Coordinates of C-alpha atoms in Angstrom, one line a residue:
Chain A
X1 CA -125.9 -40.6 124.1
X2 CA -122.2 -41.8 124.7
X3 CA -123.6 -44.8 126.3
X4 CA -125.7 -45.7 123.2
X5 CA -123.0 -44.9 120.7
X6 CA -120.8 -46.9 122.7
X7 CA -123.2 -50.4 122.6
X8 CA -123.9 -49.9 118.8
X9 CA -120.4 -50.0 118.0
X10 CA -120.1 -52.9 120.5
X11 CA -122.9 -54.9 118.2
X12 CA -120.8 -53.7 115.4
X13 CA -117.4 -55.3 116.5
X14 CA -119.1 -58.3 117.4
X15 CA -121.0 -58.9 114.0
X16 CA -117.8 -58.1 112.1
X17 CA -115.8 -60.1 114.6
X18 CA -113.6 -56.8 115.3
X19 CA -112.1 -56.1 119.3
X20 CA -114.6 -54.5 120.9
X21 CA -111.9 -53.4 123.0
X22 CA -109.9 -51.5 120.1
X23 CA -112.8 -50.6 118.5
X24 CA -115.8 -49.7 120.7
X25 CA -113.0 -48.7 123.7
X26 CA -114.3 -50.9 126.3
X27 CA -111.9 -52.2 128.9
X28 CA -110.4 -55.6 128.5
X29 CA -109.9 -57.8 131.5
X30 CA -107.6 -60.4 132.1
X31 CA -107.4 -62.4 135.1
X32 CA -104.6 -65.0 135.8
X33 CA -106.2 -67.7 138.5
X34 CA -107.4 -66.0 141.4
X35 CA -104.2 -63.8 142.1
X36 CA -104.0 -61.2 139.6
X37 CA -106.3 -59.1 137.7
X38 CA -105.2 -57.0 134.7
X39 CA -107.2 -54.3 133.3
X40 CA -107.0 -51.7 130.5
X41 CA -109.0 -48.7 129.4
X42 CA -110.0 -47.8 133.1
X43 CA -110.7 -44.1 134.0
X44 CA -109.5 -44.2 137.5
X45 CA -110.0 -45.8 141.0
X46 CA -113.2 -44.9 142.9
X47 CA -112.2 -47.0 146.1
X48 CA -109.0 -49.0 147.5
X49 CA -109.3 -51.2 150.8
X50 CA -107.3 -54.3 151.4
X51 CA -111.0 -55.9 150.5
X52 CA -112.8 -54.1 147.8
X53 CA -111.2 -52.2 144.9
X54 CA -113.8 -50.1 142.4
X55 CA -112.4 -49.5 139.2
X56 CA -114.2 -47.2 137.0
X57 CA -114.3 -48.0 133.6
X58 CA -116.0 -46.9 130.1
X59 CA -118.6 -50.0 130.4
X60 CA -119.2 -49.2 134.2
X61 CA -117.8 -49.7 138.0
X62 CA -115.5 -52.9 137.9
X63 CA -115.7 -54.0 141.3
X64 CA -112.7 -56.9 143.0
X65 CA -113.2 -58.3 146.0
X66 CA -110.8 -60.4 148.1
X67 CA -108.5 -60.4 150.3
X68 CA -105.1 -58.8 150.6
X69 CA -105.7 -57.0 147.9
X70 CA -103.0 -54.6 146.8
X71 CA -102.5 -52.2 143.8
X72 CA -99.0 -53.7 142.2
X73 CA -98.7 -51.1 139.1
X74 CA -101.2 -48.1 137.7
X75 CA -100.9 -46.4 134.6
X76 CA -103.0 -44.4 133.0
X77 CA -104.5 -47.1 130.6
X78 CA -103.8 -50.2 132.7
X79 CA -104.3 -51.7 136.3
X80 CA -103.0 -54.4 138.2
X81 CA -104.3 -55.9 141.5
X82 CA -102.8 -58.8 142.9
X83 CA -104.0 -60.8 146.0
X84 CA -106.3 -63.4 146.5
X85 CA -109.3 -62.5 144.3
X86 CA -112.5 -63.7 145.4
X87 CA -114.9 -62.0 142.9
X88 CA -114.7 -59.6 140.0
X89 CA -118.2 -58.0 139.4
X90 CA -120.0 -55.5 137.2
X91 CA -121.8 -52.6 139.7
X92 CA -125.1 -52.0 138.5
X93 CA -126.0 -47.9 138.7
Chain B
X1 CA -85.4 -58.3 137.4
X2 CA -84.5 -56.2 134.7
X3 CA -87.1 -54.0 135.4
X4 CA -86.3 -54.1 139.3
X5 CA -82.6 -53.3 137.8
X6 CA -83.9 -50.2 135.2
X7 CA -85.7 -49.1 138.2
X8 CA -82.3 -48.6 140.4
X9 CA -80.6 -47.2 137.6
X10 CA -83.0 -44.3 137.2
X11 CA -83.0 -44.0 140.9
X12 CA -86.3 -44.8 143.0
X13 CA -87.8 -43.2 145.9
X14 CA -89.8 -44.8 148.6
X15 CA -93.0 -42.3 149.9
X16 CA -95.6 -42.1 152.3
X17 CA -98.8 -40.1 151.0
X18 CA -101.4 -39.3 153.3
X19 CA -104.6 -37.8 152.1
X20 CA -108.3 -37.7 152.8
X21 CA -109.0 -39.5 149.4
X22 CA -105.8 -41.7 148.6
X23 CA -107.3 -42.7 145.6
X24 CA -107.6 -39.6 144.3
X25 CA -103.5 -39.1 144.6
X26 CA -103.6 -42.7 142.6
X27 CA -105.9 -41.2 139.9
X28 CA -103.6 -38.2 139.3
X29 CA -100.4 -40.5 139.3
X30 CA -102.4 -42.5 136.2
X31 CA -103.3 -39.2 134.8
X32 CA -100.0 -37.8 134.6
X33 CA -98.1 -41.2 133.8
X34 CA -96.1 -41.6 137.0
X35 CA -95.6 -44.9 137.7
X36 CA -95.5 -46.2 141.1
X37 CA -95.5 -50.1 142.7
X38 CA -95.2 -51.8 145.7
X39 CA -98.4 -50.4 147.0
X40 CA -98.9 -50.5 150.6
X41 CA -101.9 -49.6 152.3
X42 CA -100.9 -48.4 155.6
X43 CA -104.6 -47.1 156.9
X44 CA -107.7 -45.5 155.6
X45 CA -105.9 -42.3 154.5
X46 CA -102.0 -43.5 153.8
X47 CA -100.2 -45.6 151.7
X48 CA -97.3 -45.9 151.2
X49 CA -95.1 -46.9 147.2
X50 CA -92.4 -46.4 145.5
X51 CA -92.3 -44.2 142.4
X52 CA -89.1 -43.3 139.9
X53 CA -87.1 -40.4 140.9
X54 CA -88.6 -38.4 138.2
X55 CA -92.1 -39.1 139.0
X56 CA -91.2 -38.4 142.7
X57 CA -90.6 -34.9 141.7
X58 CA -93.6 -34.5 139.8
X59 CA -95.5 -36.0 142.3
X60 CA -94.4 -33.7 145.0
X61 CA -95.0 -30.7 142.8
X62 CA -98.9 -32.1 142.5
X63 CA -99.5 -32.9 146.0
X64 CA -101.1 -29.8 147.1
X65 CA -103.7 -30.1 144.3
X66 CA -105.2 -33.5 145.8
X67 CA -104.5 -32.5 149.3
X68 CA -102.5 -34.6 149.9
X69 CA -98.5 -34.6 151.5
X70 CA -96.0 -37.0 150.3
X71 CA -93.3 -37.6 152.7
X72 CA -89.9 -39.5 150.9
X73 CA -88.8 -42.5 153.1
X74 CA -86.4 -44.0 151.5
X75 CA -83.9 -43.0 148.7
X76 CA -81.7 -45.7 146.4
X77 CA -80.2 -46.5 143.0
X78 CA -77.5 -45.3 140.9
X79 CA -78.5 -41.2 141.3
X80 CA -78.4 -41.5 144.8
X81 CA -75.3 -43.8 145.3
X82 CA -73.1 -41.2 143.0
X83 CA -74.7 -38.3 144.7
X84 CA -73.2 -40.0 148.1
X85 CA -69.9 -40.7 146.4
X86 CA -70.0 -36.6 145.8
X87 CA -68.7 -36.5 149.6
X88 CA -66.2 -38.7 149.2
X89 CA -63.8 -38.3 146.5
X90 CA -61.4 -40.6 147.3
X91 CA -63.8 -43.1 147.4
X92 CA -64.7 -42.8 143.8
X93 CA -61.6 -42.4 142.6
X94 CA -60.6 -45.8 143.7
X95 CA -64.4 -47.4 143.1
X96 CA -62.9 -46.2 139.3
X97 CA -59.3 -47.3 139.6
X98 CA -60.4 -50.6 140.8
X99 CA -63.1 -50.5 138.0
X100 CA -60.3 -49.9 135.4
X101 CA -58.1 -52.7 136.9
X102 CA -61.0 -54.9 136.4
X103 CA -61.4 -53.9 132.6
X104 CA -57.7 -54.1 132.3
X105 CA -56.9 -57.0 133.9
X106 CA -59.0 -58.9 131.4
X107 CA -56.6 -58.6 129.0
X108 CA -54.1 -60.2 130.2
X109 CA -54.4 -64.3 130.7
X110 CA -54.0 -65.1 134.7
X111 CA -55.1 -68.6 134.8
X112 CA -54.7 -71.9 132.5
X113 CA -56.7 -74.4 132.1
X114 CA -54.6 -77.3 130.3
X115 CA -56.6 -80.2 129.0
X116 CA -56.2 -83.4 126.4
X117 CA -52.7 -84.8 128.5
X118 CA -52.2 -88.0 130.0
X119 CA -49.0 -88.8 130.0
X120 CA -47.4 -85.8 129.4
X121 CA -47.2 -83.6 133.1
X122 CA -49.1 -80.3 132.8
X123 CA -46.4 -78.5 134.3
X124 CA -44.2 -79.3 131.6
X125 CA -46.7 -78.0 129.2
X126 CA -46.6 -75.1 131.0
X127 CA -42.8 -74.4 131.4
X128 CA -42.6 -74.9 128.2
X129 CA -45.5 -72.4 127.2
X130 CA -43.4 -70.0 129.7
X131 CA -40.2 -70.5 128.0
X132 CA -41.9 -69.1 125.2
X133 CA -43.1 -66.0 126.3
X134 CA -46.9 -67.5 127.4
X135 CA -47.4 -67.7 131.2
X136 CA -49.1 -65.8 133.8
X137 CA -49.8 -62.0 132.7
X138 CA -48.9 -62.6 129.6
X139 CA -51.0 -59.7 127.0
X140 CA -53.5 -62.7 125.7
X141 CA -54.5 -60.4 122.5
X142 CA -51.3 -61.1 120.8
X143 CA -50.4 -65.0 120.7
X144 CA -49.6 -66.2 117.1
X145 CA -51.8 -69.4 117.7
X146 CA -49.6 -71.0 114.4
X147 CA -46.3 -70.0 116.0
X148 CA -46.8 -71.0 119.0
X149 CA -47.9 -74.4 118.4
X150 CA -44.7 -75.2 116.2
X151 CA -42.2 -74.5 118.9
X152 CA -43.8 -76.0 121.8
X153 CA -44.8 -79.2 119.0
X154 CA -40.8 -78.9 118.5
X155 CA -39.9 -78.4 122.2
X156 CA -42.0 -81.8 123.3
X157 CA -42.5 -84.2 120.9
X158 CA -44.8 -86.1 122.8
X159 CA -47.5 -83.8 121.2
X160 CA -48.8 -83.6 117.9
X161 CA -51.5 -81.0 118.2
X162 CA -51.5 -77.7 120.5
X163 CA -53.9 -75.0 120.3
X164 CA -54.6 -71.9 122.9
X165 CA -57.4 -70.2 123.6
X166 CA -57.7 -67.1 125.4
X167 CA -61.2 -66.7 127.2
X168 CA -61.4 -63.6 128.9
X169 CA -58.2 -63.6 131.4
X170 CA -58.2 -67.4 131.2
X171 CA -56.3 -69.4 128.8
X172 CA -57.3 -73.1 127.8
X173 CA -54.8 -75.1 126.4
X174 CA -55.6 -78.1 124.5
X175 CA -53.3 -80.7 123.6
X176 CA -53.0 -83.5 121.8
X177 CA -50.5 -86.6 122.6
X178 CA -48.4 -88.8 120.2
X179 CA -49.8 -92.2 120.2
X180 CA -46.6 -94.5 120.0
X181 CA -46.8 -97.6 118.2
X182 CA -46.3 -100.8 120.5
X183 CA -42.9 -102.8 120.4
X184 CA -42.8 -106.0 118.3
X185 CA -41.3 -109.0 120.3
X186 CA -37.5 -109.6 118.9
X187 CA -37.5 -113.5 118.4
X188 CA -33.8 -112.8 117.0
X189 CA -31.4 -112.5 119.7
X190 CA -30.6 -115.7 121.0
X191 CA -31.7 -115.9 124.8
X192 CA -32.9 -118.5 127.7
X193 CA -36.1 -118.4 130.1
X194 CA -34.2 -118.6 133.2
X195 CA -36.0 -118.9 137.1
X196 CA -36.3 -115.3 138.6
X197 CA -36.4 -117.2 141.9
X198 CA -37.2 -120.7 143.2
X199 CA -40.9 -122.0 143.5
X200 CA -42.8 -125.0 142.1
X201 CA -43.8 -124.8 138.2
X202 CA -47.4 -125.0 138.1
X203 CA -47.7 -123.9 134.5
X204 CA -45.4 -123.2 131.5
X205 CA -46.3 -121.6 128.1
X206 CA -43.1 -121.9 125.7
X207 CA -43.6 -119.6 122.6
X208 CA -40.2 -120.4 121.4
X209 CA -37.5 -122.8 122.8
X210 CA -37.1 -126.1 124.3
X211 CA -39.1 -126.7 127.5
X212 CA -36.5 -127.9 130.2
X213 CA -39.0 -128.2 133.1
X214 CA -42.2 -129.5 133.4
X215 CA -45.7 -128.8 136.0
X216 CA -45.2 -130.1 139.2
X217 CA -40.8 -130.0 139.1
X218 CA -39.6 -127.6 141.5
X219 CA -36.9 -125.1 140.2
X220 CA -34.3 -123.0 141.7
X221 CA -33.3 -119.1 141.2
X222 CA -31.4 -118.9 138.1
X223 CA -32.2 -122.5 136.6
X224 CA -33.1 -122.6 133.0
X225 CA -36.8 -123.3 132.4
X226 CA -37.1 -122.5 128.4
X227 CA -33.3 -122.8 126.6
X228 CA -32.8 -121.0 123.5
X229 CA -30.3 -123.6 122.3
X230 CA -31.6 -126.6 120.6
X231 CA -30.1 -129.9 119.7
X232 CA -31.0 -130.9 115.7
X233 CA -28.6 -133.7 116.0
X234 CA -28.1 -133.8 112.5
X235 CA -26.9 -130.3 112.0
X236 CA -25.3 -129.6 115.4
X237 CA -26.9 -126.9 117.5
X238 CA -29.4 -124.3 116.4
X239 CA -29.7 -120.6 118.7
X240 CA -33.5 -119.6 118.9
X241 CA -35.2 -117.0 121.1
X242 CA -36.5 -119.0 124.4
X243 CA -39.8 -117.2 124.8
X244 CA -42.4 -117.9 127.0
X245 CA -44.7 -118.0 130.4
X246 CA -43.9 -120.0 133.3
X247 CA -46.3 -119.7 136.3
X248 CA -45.2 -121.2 139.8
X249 CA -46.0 -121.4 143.1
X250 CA -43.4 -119.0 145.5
X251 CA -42.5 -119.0 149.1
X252 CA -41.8 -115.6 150.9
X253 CA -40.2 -115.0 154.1
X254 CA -39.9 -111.0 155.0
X255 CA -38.9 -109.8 158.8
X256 CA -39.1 -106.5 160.7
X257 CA -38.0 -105.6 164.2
X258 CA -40.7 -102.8 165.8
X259 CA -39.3 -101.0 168.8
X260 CA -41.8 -101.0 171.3
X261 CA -41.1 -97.4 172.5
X262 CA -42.2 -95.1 169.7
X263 CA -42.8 -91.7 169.4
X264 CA -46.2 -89.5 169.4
X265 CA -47.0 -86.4 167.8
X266 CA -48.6 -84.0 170.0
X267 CA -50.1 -80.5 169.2
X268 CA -49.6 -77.6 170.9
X269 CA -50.9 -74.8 169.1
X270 CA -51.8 -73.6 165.8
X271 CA -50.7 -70.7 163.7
X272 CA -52.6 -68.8 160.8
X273 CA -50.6 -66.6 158.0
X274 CA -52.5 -65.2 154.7
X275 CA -51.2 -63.7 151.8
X276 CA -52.2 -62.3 149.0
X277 CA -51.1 -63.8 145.4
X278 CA -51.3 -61.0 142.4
X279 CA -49.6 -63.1 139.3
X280 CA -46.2 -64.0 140.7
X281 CA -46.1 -61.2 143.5
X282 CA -47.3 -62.1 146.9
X283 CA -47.8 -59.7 149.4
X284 CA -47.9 -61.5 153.0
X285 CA -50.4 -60.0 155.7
X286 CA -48.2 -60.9 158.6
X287 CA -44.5 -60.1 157.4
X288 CA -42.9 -60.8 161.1
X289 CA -44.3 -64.4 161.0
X290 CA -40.9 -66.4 160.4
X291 CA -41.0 -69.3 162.8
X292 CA -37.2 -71.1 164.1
X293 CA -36.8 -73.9 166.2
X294 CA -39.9 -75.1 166.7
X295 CA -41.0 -78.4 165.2
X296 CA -44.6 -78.3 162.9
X297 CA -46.8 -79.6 160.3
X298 CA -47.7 -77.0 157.2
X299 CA -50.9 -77.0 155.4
X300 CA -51.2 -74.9 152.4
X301 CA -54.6 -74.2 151.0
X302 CA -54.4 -71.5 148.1
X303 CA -58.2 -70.3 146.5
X304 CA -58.0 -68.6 143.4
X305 CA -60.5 -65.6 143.6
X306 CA -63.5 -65.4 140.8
X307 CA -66.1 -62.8 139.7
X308 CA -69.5 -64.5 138.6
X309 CA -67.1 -67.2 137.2
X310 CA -64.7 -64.9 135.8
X311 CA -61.2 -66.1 137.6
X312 CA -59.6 -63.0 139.0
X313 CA -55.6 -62.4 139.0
X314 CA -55.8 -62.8 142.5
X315 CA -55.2 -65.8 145.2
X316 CA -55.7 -66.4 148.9
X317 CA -52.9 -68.3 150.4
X318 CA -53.8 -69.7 153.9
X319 CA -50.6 -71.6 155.7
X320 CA -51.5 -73.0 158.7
X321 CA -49.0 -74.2 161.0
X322 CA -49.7 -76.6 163.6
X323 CA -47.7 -77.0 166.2
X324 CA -46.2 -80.2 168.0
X325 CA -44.1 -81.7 170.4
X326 CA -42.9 -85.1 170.4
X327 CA -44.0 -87.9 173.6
X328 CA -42.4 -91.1 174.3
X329 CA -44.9 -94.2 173.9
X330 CA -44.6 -97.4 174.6
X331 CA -46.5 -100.1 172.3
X332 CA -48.7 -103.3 173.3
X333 CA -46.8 -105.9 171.4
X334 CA -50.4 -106.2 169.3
X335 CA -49.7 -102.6 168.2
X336 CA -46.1 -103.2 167.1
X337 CA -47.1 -106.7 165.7
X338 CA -50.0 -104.9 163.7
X339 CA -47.4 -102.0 162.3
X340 CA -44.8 -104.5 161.7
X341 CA -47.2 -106.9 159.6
X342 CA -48.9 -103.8 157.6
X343 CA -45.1 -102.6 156.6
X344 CA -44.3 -105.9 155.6
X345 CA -47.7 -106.6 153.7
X346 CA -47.2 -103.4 151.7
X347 CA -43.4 -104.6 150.7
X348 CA -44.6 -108.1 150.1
X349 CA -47.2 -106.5 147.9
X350 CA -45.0 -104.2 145.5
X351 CA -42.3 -107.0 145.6
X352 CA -45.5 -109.8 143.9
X353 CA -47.9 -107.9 142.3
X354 CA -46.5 -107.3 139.0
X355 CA -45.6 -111.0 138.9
X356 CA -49.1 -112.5 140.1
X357 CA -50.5 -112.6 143.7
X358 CA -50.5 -113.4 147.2
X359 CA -52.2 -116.3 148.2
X360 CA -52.1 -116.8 151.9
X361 CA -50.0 -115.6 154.6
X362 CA -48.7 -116.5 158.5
X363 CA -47.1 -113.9 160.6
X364 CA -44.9 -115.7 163.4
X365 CA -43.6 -112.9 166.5
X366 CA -41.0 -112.9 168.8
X367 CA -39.5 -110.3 171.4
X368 CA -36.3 -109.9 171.5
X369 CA -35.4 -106.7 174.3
X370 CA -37.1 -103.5 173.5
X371 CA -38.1 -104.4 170.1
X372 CA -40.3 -107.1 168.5
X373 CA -39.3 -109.3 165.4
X374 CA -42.2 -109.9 163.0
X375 CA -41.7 -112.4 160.4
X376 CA -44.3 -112.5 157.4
X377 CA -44.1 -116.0 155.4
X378 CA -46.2 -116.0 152.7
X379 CA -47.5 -118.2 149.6
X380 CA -47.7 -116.4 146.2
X381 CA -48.5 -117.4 142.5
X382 CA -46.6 -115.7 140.4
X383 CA -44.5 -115.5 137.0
X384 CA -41.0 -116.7 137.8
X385 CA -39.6 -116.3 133.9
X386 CA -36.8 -113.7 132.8
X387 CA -35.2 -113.4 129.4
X388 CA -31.1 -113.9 129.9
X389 CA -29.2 -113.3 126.5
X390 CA -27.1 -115.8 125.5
X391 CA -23.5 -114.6 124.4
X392 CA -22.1 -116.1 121.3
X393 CA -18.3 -115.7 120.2
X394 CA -18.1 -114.2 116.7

């Protein structure tokens, strides 16, 4: 139900050209080259290795892979992974 | 690097957390709002960051809840550093005394920076700054800018314009010089363009006067080239100002004698003294350093000490003293002829060079005992006029 509510308000942001972020809460993602990735509005880490971090997030699992990967400042709102960032996916469930 | 700085004010702590789940212990840092960087994963169960002391606290306190044992590594900033000082009061105490130096010493001036003279020597500037109450530890907080200015103005009057500024503990004085107006020729006094010594005229420029030589005459020291006296021959003589530029060639002879036995310096040893320069005190390091009877060169390097550019009270005087002994050496003729010919060069030089220049030059040698005569002959072009005043009876 959350789900749904959440993805209506998505189509609502975008058709009123509104942040979805702000206004449907889903996480914004930043990524600057392939050495950092930036991330707000995640709900907590489900895995850390020096390979594969799994972000969880509102919209789904945020998956980073790489190499050297390392967790360079948490918050409860924001994440920051630095490294050399091969791929940043969206894990299907 | 401001946060880096924030960070060691608050005091940071370095941990190790081991736990079956590390993220977990990262999930309930984010929950809670402690904030922790430099990550490190050390294996599949331990890492190992660096939180705020604060959060370090907290974090210890939620431990057990995820499992998980946090084990401090490494302790620093400001907390811990003054916790550490605790121990050692004497420590702090002077950590503060010298802290309070520092903040006081800023308020007085310790160093000047004179600038905008060329022909007047700083030093006189600054003895003259001194005689008024300005010099080194002088409170920089109350010069009368105004006041100052009109007695030093007063005191040199080379300089029209003065100001000081006091920069911290540095004080930069800038000056301004009188520009003096250039001398008009006097065509009144009657004089003569006499031969400063013999040569053959090449050229002669009369301004004023009555040529008496012409190119290609040769002249002897003394002779009259340009006379301020002129014939009218109706009207008897007239007095005028002989004025002009006569250019002729010159001959030179200079001679030297070089001993061929000479004298070497040889070093024996060297010797280091430092002191310590607060203002005008100094405060030697070795105190029983006096050295008698012995024969050395002294080289004095001083360093003025600075703090992120901010020039401390405080110099480092190195002397060094090096040592010698004196050996007897005897010269190749080619050596003393080389000496001989370079001393007379540099004579011949100052003795042509504000008159015109040297033009060739043959160096003949002869020995004559121990020592070797070295004569320079040289050919010069040069300007040969002087003004000589001619006396009148009233």
């Amino acid at each position: 139900m959350e789900k749904r509510g959440r993805k209506v308000l998505a189509e609502f942001a975008e058709r009123f050209d509104l942040p979805a972020d702000i206004v449907a809460g889903l996480p914004h993602l930043e990524m600057v080259g392939s050495r950092e990735v930036y991330l707000e509005q995640h709900t907590g880490i489900l895995s850390y290795s020096e390979e594969r971090i799994d972000a969880n997030t509102p919209a789904g699992v945020l998956r980073i892979c790489g190499e050297k990967l390392r967790l360079t400042a948490m918050t409860a709102q924001e994440l920051r992974v630095g490294g050399s960032i091969r791929s940043v996916e969206w894990v299907a469930l | 690097m401001i946060r880096d700085l924030v960070n060691r004010l608050h005091g940071q702590v370095q941990v190790r957390v081991e736990c079956a789940f590390p993220e977990r212990v990262m999930n309930l840092c984010a929950a809670h709002n402690l904030r922790f960087w430099d990550l490190c994963r050390e294996d599949e169960h331990t890492f190992t960051c660096v939180l705020r002391r604060r959060d370090y606290r907290l974090l210890r306190r939620m431990a057990p809840r995820a499992q998980a044992s946090v084990t401090p590594l490494r302790r620093s900033g400001a907390p811990y550093f003054f916790l550490r000082l605790r121990a050692r009061p004497v420590l702090a105490v002077g950590a503060a005394a010298v802290g309070l130096w520092l903040m006081l010493g800023t308020f007085f001036i310790w160093d000047f920076q004179v600038e905008g003279n060329k022909t007047v020597p700083t030093e006189t500037i600054l003895r003259a700054l001194e005689r008024q109450g300005v010099g080194i530890g002088s409170f920089g907080l109350s010069l009368d800018g105004e006041d100052l200015r009109n007695r030093i103005l007063l005191e040199i009057p080379e300089l029209v314009w003065l100001t000081v500024n006091v920069s911290g503990c540095r004080a930069q004085v800038q000056v301004r010089e009188r520009v003096t107006v250039p001398e008009g020729v006097d065509r009144s006094p009657p004089s003569n363009l006499v031969a400063r010594r013999g040569g053959l005229v090449l050229e002669i420029h009369a301004f004023s006067g009555i040529k008496c030589v012409v190119p290609g005459m040769s002249v002897e020291e003394g002779q009259i080239l340009l006379a301020g006296v002129e014939d009218t021959g109706t009207f008897g003589a007239r007095t005028t100002a002989g004025l002009g530029e006569v250019t002729a060639r010159t001959w030179h002879t200079l001679a030297t004698r070089v001993p061929l036995l000479a004298q070497r310096k040889v070093y024996t040893g060297e010797k280091q003294a430092l002191s310590l320069i607060f203002g005008k005190k100094r405060i030697k390091f070795f105190p029983n350093s006096s050295i008698e009877g012995r024969r050395y060169d002294k080289i004095t390097t001083r360093k003025q000490l600075s703090f992120l550019g901010i020039p401390l009270p405080v110099s480092v005087e190195r002397e060094t003293f090096r040592f010698y002994e004196t050996q007897r050496l005897s010269l190749s003729a080619s050596d003393a002829a080389a000496r001989g010919e370079q001393a007379l060069t540099q004579y011949l030089r100052a003795v042509v060079s504000p008159y015109g220049e040297i033009c060739s030059t043959r160096t003949d040698l002869r020995t004559l005992g121990d020592t070797l005569e070295v004569t320079l002959r040289a050919e010069c072009e040069e300007e040969i006029g002087v003004t000589v005043p001619i006396y009148m009876s009233p």
